[in-house]
Short mmCIF file of N, CA and C in Angstrom, two decimals:
data_model
loop_
_atom_site.label_atom_id
_atom_site.label_comp_id
_atom_site.label_asym_id
_atom_site.label_seq_id
_atom_site.Cartn_x
_atom_site.Cartn_y
_atom_site.Cartn_z
N MET A 145 78.24 157.74 88.05
CA MET A 145 78.31 156.33 88.61
C MET A 145 77.70 156.41 90.07
N PRO A 146 76.78 155.57 90.39
CA PRO A 146 76.25 155.38 91.75
C PRO A 146 77.22 155.07 92.76
N PRO A 147 77.06 155.52 94.09
CA PRO A 147 77.96 155.17 95.14
C PRO A 147 78.01 153.60 95.25
N ARG A 148 79.21 153.12 95.62
CA ARG A 148 79.36 151.65 95.61
C ARG A 148 79.02 151.12 97.02
N SER A 149 78.57 151.88 97.92
CA SER A 149 78.23 151.50 99.20
C SER A 149 77.06 150.42 99.35
N HIS A 150 76.27 150.39 98.33
CA HIS A 150 75.09 149.43 98.39
C HIS A 150 75.33 148.16 97.62
N PHE A 151 76.56 148.16 96.97
CA PHE A 151 76.86 146.90 96.23
C PHE A 151 77.33 145.64 97.15
N VAL A 152 77.09 144.52 96.74
CA VAL A 152 77.47 143.39 97.53
C VAL A 152 78.92 143.14 97.32
N VAL A 153 79.68 142.98 98.44
CA VAL A 153 81.09 142.80 98.45
C VAL A 153 81.35 141.30 98.47
N PRO A 154 82.19 140.84 97.48
CA PRO A 154 82.56 139.37 97.52
C PRO A 154 83.31 138.96 98.68
N PRO A 155 83.08 137.73 99.24
CA PRO A 155 83.85 137.19 100.40
C PRO A 155 85.25 137.27 100.11
N GLU A 156 86.09 137.41 101.19
CA GLU A 156 87.54 137.56 100.99
C GLU A 156 88.11 136.24 100.20
N GLY A 157 89.01 136.48 99.34
CA GLY A 157 89.56 135.38 98.62
C GLY A 157 88.94 135.11 97.30
N ILE A 158 87.69 135.68 97.03
CA ILE A 158 87.11 135.46 95.75
C ILE A 158 87.46 136.49 94.79
N MET A 159 87.89 136.16 93.62
CA MET A 159 88.28 137.08 92.62
C MET A 159 87.14 137.78 92.10
N THR A 160 87.31 139.00 91.70
CA THR A 160 86.28 139.85 91.16
C THR A 160 86.14 139.64 89.62
N THR A 161 84.97 139.47 89.10
CA THR A 161 84.83 139.25 87.59
C THR A 161 84.52 140.67 87.11
N ARG A 162 85.32 141.08 86.04
CA ARG A 162 85.17 142.48 85.56
C ARG A 162 84.37 142.30 84.22
N ILE A 163 83.33 143.18 84.15
CA ILE A 163 82.30 143.10 83.04
C ILE A 163 82.43 144.42 82.24
N LEU A 164 82.44 144.32 80.92
CA LEU A 164 82.29 145.52 80.07
C LEU A 164 80.90 145.43 79.46
N ILE A 165 80.19 146.59 79.53
CA ILE A 165 78.85 146.68 79.01
C ILE A 165 78.94 147.52 77.72
N ALA A 166 78.34 147.19 76.68
CA ALA A 166 78.31 147.98 75.37
C ALA A 166 76.92 148.12 74.90
N ASP A 167 76.40 149.26 75.04
CA ASP A 167 75.13 149.51 74.47
C ASP A 167 74.91 151.09 74.23
N ASP A 168 74.31 151.49 73.24
CA ASP A 168 74.29 152.87 72.82
C ASP A 168 73.20 153.66 73.61
N HIS A 169 72.41 153.04 74.43
CA HIS A 169 71.44 153.66 75.21
C HIS A 169 71.92 153.77 76.69
N LEU A 170 71.96 154.90 77.16
CA LEU A 170 72.44 155.09 78.69
C LEU A 170 71.52 154.48 79.63
N PRO A 171 70.17 154.48 79.55
CA PRO A 171 69.37 153.74 80.46
C PRO A 171 69.56 152.30 80.52
N VAL A 172 69.79 151.78 79.39
CA VAL A 172 70.12 150.26 79.21
C VAL A 172 71.37 149.99 79.97
N ARG A 173 72.46 150.81 79.77
CA ARG A 173 73.70 150.62 80.42
C ARG A 173 73.56 150.75 81.86
N MET A 174 72.85 151.69 82.34
CA MET A 174 72.60 151.99 83.79
C MET A 174 71.83 150.79 84.51
N GLY A 175 70.82 150.28 83.76
CA GLY A 175 70.15 149.13 84.25
C GLY A 175 70.87 147.94 84.39
N LEU A 176 71.76 147.65 83.33
CA LEU A 176 72.72 146.47 83.34
C LEU A 176 73.60 146.57 84.44
N ARG A 177 74.18 147.81 84.58
CA ARG A 177 75.17 147.96 85.70
C ARG A 177 74.57 147.72 87.04
N HIS A 178 73.42 148.22 87.27
CA HIS A 178 72.75 148.02 88.55
C HIS A 178 72.51 146.47 88.75
N LEU A 179 71.98 145.78 87.80
CA LEU A 179 71.72 144.38 87.88
C LEU A 179 72.98 143.52 88.12
N LEU A 180 73.94 143.81 87.27
CA LEU A 180 75.19 143.03 87.38
C LEU A 180 76.04 143.20 88.67
N GLU A 181 76.05 144.52 89.05
CA GLU A 181 76.88 144.79 90.24
C GLU A 181 76.28 144.31 91.60
N HIS A 182 75.00 143.86 91.56
CA HIS A 182 74.43 143.32 92.73
C HIS A 182 74.80 141.79 92.88
N HIS A 183 75.48 141.30 91.89
CA HIS A 183 75.94 139.85 91.93
C HIS A 183 77.26 139.82 92.72
N PRO A 184 77.33 138.98 93.74
CA PRO A 184 78.69 138.99 94.45
C PRO A 184 79.76 138.57 93.52
N GLY A 185 80.82 139.38 93.66
CA GLY A 185 82.07 139.19 92.94
C GLY A 185 82.07 139.78 91.55
N TRP A 186 81.01 140.43 91.14
CA TRP A 186 81.08 141.09 89.74
C TRP A 186 81.12 142.62 89.88
N GLU A 187 81.87 143.21 88.88
CA GLU A 187 81.91 144.57 88.88
C GLU A 187 81.92 145.04 87.37
N VAL A 188 81.22 146.15 87.15
CA VAL A 188 81.29 146.67 85.70
C VAL A 188 82.52 147.55 85.67
N CYS A 189 83.50 147.15 84.82
CA CYS A 189 84.76 147.76 84.74
C CYS A 189 84.75 148.92 83.70
N GLY A 190 83.67 148.88 82.87
CA GLY A 190 83.63 149.96 81.90
C GLY A 190 82.24 149.93 81.09
N GLU A 191 82.02 150.94 80.34
CA GLU A 191 80.82 150.97 79.47
C GLU A 191 81.35 151.53 78.15
N ALA A 192 80.80 150.96 77.04
CA ALA A 192 81.07 151.42 75.73
C ALA A 192 79.73 151.89 75.16
N VAL A 193 79.78 152.93 74.34
CA VAL A 193 78.63 153.56 73.68
C VAL A 193 78.34 153.13 72.25
N ASP A 194 79.23 152.43 71.62
CA ASP A 194 79.10 151.88 70.35
C ASP A 194 80.05 150.69 70.04
N GLY A 195 80.01 150.15 68.84
CA GLY A 195 80.82 148.98 68.68
C GLY A 195 82.35 149.23 68.65
N ARG A 196 82.71 150.33 68.00
CA ARG A 196 84.14 150.70 67.95
C ARG A 196 84.66 151.05 69.34
N ASP A 197 83.77 151.71 70.15
CA ASP A 197 84.19 151.97 71.55
C ASP A 197 84.29 150.64 72.35
N ALA A 198 83.48 149.66 72.04
CA ALA A 198 83.64 148.34 72.82
C ALA A 198 84.93 147.69 72.45
N ILE A 199 85.43 147.69 71.19
CA ILE A 199 86.62 147.15 70.74
C ILE A 199 87.83 147.80 71.46
N GLN A 200 87.77 149.22 71.55
CA GLN A 200 88.79 149.94 72.19
C GLN A 200 88.83 149.70 73.76
N LYS A 201 87.63 149.74 74.32
CA LYS A 201 87.54 149.48 75.74
C LYS A 201 88.01 148.04 76.14
N ASN A 202 87.72 147.12 75.25
CA ASN A 202 88.22 145.76 75.55
C ASN A 202 89.73 145.75 75.59
N ARG A 203 90.41 146.42 74.64
CA ARG A 203 91.81 146.55 74.80
C ARG A 203 92.35 147.21 75.95
N GLU A 204 91.83 148.27 76.33
CA GLU A 204 92.21 149.06 77.54
C GLU A 204 91.89 148.35 78.88
N LEU A 205 90.76 147.83 79.00
CA LEU A 205 90.20 147.41 80.27
C LEU A 205 90.55 145.89 80.48
N GLN A 206 90.61 145.11 79.47
CA GLN A 206 90.74 143.62 79.49
C GLN A 206 89.76 143.04 80.48
N PRO A 207 88.42 143.07 80.18
CA PRO A 207 87.37 142.55 81.00
C PRO A 207 87.44 141.00 81.00
N ASP A 208 86.68 140.43 81.90
CA ASP A 208 86.61 139.00 81.92
C ASP A 208 85.34 138.52 81.10
N VAL A 209 84.46 139.43 80.79
CA VAL A 209 83.23 139.16 80.06
C VAL A 209 82.68 140.42 79.47
N ILE A 210 81.96 140.36 78.27
CA ILE A 210 81.35 141.54 77.64
C ILE A 210 79.92 141.21 77.41
N VAL A 211 79.10 142.20 77.87
CA VAL A 211 77.65 142.18 77.49
C VAL A 211 77.42 143.28 76.49
N ILE A 212 77.02 142.83 75.19
CA ILE A 212 77.04 143.73 74.15
C ILE A 212 75.72 143.77 73.41
N ASP A 213 75.24 144.90 72.97
CA ASP A 213 74.02 145.11 72.22
C ASP A 213 74.30 144.76 70.73
N PHE A 214 73.18 144.53 69.98
CA PHE A 214 73.39 144.26 68.54
C PHE A 214 73.40 145.50 67.80
N LEU A 215 72.31 146.28 67.79
CA LEU A 215 72.10 147.44 67.04
C LEU A 215 72.88 148.68 67.68
N MET A 216 74.05 148.98 67.16
CA MET A 216 74.75 150.16 67.74
C MET A 216 75.45 150.95 66.57
N PRO A 217 75.70 152.17 66.70
CA PRO A 217 76.45 153.03 65.70
C PRO A 217 78.05 152.54 65.66
N ARG A 218 78.61 152.88 64.55
CA ARG A 218 79.98 152.63 64.37
C ARG A 218 80.43 151.26 64.61
N ALA A 219 79.73 150.31 64.12
CA ALA A 219 80.02 148.74 64.22
C ALA A 219 78.90 148.26 65.16
N ASN A 220 78.13 147.33 64.56
CA ASN A 220 77.15 146.66 65.44
C ASN A 220 77.85 145.63 66.35
N GLY A 221 77.01 145.01 67.21
CA GLY A 221 77.57 144.04 68.15
C GLY A 221 78.25 142.85 67.49
N LEU A 222 77.75 142.38 66.43
CA LEU A 222 78.40 141.25 65.72
C LEU A 222 79.77 141.63 65.16
N GLU A 223 79.83 142.84 64.48
CA GLU A 223 81.10 143.26 63.97
C GLU A 223 82.14 143.57 65.07
N ALA A 224 81.73 144.14 66.21
CA ALA A 224 82.56 144.37 67.31
C ALA A 224 83.06 142.95 67.94
N ALA A 225 82.14 142.00 68.07
CA ALA A 225 82.44 140.85 68.70
C ALA A 225 83.50 140.07 67.81
N HIS A 226 83.33 140.25 66.48
CA HIS A 226 84.31 139.45 65.52
C HIS A 226 85.73 140.09 65.79
N GLU A 227 85.72 141.44 65.83
CA GLU A 227 87.05 142.07 66.10
C GLU A 227 87.72 141.73 67.45
N ILE A 228 86.81 141.75 68.45
CA ILE A 228 87.22 141.40 69.76
C ILE A 228 87.79 140.07 69.80
N ALA A 229 87.05 139.10 69.19
CA ALA A 229 87.44 137.61 69.21
C ALA A 229 88.84 137.47 68.62
N LYS A 230 89.28 138.29 67.64
CA LYS A 230 90.54 138.13 67.08
C LYS A 230 91.64 138.45 68.02
N THR A 231 91.46 139.37 68.86
CA THR A 231 92.57 139.83 69.79
C THR A 231 92.45 139.32 71.27
N SER A 232 91.18 138.89 71.57
CA SER A 232 90.83 138.44 72.88
C SER A 232 89.86 137.22 72.96
N PRO A 233 90.35 136.12 72.28
CA PRO A 233 89.39 134.95 72.14
C PRO A 233 89.04 134.37 73.37
N GLN A 234 89.75 134.60 74.43
CA GLN A 234 89.31 134.11 75.80
C GLN A 234 88.24 134.78 76.45
N VAL A 235 87.83 135.92 75.90
CA VAL A 235 86.80 136.73 76.62
C VAL A 235 85.49 136.37 76.04
N PRO A 236 84.64 135.75 76.87
CA PRO A 236 83.30 135.37 76.39
C PRO A 236 82.36 136.68 76.23
N ILE A 237 81.59 136.69 75.17
CA ILE A 237 80.69 137.70 74.85
C ILE A 237 79.20 137.25 74.86
N LEU A 238 78.41 138.07 75.61
CA LEU A 238 76.98 137.76 75.67
C LEU A 238 76.23 138.81 74.93
N LEU A 239 75.50 138.48 73.84
CA LEU A 239 74.70 139.41 73.05
C LEU A 239 73.43 139.65 73.82
N TYR A 240 73.03 140.98 73.97
CA TYR A 240 71.87 141.39 74.61
C TYR A 240 71.16 142.34 73.70
N THR A 241 70.01 141.82 73.13
CA THR A 241 69.37 142.49 72.07
C THR A 241 67.87 142.34 72.11
N MET A 242 67.12 143.35 71.48
CA MET A 242 65.73 143.29 71.24
C MET A 242 65.31 142.50 70.06
N TYR A 243 66.36 142.23 69.22
CA TYR A 243 66.12 141.62 67.82
C TYR A 243 66.60 140.13 67.79
N LEU A 244 66.32 139.36 68.82
CA LEU A 244 66.85 138.00 68.86
C LEU A 244 66.00 137.17 67.84
N SER A 245 66.72 136.49 67.01
CA SER A 245 66.11 135.53 66.06
C SER A 245 67.04 134.39 65.82
N ASP A 246 66.54 133.32 65.21
CA ASP A 246 67.35 132.15 64.94
C ASP A 246 68.49 132.59 64.02
N GLN A 247 68.19 133.43 63.02
CA GLN A 247 69.15 133.87 62.06
C GLN A 247 70.27 134.67 62.72
N LEU A 248 69.87 135.61 63.64
CA LEU A 248 70.88 136.35 64.39
C LEU A 248 71.70 135.53 65.29
N MET A 249 71.06 134.51 66.01
CA MET A 249 71.90 133.63 66.79
C MET A 249 72.87 132.86 66.05
N ASP A 250 72.61 132.43 64.80
CA ASP A 250 73.54 131.75 63.93
C ASP A 250 74.69 132.67 63.58
N GLN A 251 74.40 133.91 63.26
CA GLN A 251 75.41 134.99 62.89
C GLN A 251 76.24 135.28 64.10
N ALA A 252 75.59 135.32 65.29
CA ALA A 252 76.39 135.51 66.61
C ALA A 252 77.33 134.45 66.78
N LYS A 253 76.99 133.21 66.70
CA LYS A 253 77.93 132.13 66.97
C LYS A 253 79.10 132.20 65.95
N LYS A 254 78.84 132.55 64.77
CA LYS A 254 79.90 132.69 63.74
C LYS A 254 80.93 133.83 64.09
N ALA A 255 80.32 134.90 64.74
CA ALA A 255 81.11 136.04 65.07
C ALA A 255 81.92 135.83 66.42
N GLY A 256 81.78 134.67 67.05
CA GLY A 256 82.48 134.37 68.25
C GLY A 256 81.70 134.66 69.59
N ILE A 257 80.47 134.92 69.45
CA ILE A 257 79.62 135.18 70.67
C ILE A 257 79.24 133.88 71.29
N SER A 258 79.35 133.95 72.64
CA SER A 258 79.10 132.79 73.54
C SER A 258 77.59 132.45 73.83
N GLY A 259 76.80 133.58 73.79
CA GLY A 259 75.43 133.50 74.19
C GLY A 259 74.69 134.67 73.80
N ALA A 260 73.35 134.61 73.89
CA ALA A 260 72.45 135.66 73.45
C ALA A 260 71.13 135.68 74.40
N VAL A 261 70.77 136.86 74.76
CA VAL A 261 69.61 137.02 75.56
C VAL A 261 68.80 138.16 75.08
N SER A 262 67.51 137.98 75.04
CA SER A 262 66.54 139.05 74.69
C SER A 262 66.41 140.13 75.74
N LYS A 263 66.45 141.35 75.30
CA LYS A 263 66.27 142.47 76.26
C LYS A 263 64.87 142.36 76.93
N SER A 264 63.89 141.66 76.30
CA SER A 264 62.63 141.47 77.00
C SER A 264 62.71 140.54 78.08
N ASP A 265 63.84 139.81 78.29
CA ASP A 265 63.92 138.86 79.36
C ASP A 265 65.17 139.07 80.10
N VAL A 266 65.19 140.31 80.78
CA VAL A 266 66.35 140.86 81.48
C VAL A 266 66.84 139.94 82.58
N GLY A 267 65.91 139.16 83.14
CA GLY A 267 66.34 138.40 84.28
C GLY A 267 67.34 137.18 83.68
N GLU A 268 67.34 136.93 82.50
CA GLU A 268 68.23 135.90 81.93
C GLU A 268 69.71 136.41 81.83
N VAL A 269 69.89 137.73 81.94
CA VAL A 269 71.24 138.21 81.75
C VAL A 269 72.21 137.66 82.73
N VAL A 270 71.86 137.59 83.99
CA VAL A 270 72.71 137.00 84.99
C VAL A 270 73.07 135.56 84.70
N HIS A 271 71.96 134.73 84.39
CA HIS A 271 72.21 133.39 84.02
C HIS A 271 73.17 133.30 82.82
N GLY A 272 72.89 134.16 81.85
CA GLY A 272 73.83 134.11 80.67
C GLY A 272 75.27 134.46 80.93
N VAL A 273 75.46 135.46 81.77
CA VAL A 273 76.88 135.71 82.12
C VAL A 273 77.47 134.63 82.96
N GLU A 274 76.70 134.02 83.81
CA GLU A 274 77.24 132.95 84.61
C GLU A 274 77.67 131.79 83.65
N ALA A 275 76.81 131.52 82.71
CA ALA A 275 77.05 130.37 81.80
C ALA A 275 78.30 130.59 80.94
N VAL A 276 78.37 131.78 80.33
CA VAL A 276 79.50 132.01 79.46
C VAL A 276 80.80 132.18 80.19
N LEU A 277 80.72 132.60 81.50
CA LEU A 277 81.92 132.52 82.38
C LEU A 277 82.45 131.07 82.55
N ARG A 278 81.50 130.10 82.59
CA ARG A 278 81.86 128.66 82.70
C ARG A 278 82.21 128.06 81.41
N HIS A 279 82.39 128.95 80.37
CA HIS A 279 82.76 128.50 79.08
C HIS A 279 81.58 127.62 78.46
N GLN A 280 80.33 127.92 78.77
CA GLN A 280 79.21 127.19 78.25
C GLN A 280 78.39 128.14 77.30
N HIS A 281 77.86 127.72 76.33
CA HIS A 281 77.02 128.47 75.41
C HIS A 281 75.62 128.83 76.09
N PHE A 282 75.12 129.97 75.78
CA PHE A 282 73.76 130.29 76.51
C PHE A 282 72.97 131.07 75.50
N PHE A 283 72.09 130.43 74.73
CA PHE A 283 71.25 131.14 73.76
C PHE A 283 69.78 130.89 74.12
N THR A 284 69.11 131.97 74.60
CA THR A 284 67.75 131.84 74.85
C THR A 284 66.92 131.78 73.59
N HIS A 285 65.72 131.29 73.66
CA HIS A 285 64.95 131.15 72.50
C HIS A 285 64.33 132.49 72.07
N PRO A 286 64.25 132.80 70.74
CA PRO A 286 63.81 134.10 70.21
C PRO A 286 62.26 134.14 70.73
N GLN A 287 61.93 135.40 71.07
CA GLN A 287 60.43 135.61 71.44
C GLN A 287 59.68 136.28 70.50
#
């Protein structure tokens, strides 16, 4: 984990938003962590390497929001989201995938996912997290 000295510290009195990242590729997790922790008031509380790990880490860490990949071993993002929604329906989930399509977005909504962003549009991740934290749906158009 990189030193926290360069991260933005939220103003006093602002609650920290805890984010769980689930992706089977370390460089993606590192990039997301870097992007998300530069947002004032946000911290990545944990990382999961597959769908089953995401379910377990959700139970252990109780994040405020989850950013999850679609294609992962041991349960894909939709399967993991479906299980997480059963035990933590209050936790919004943002799907972050290279395989965004209208069909996948429909399946994501049925699995309890609040939003979806294409990995080709990394800049939209922050907007997506902001939206789902406000209990708004955020589904970008497939590219």
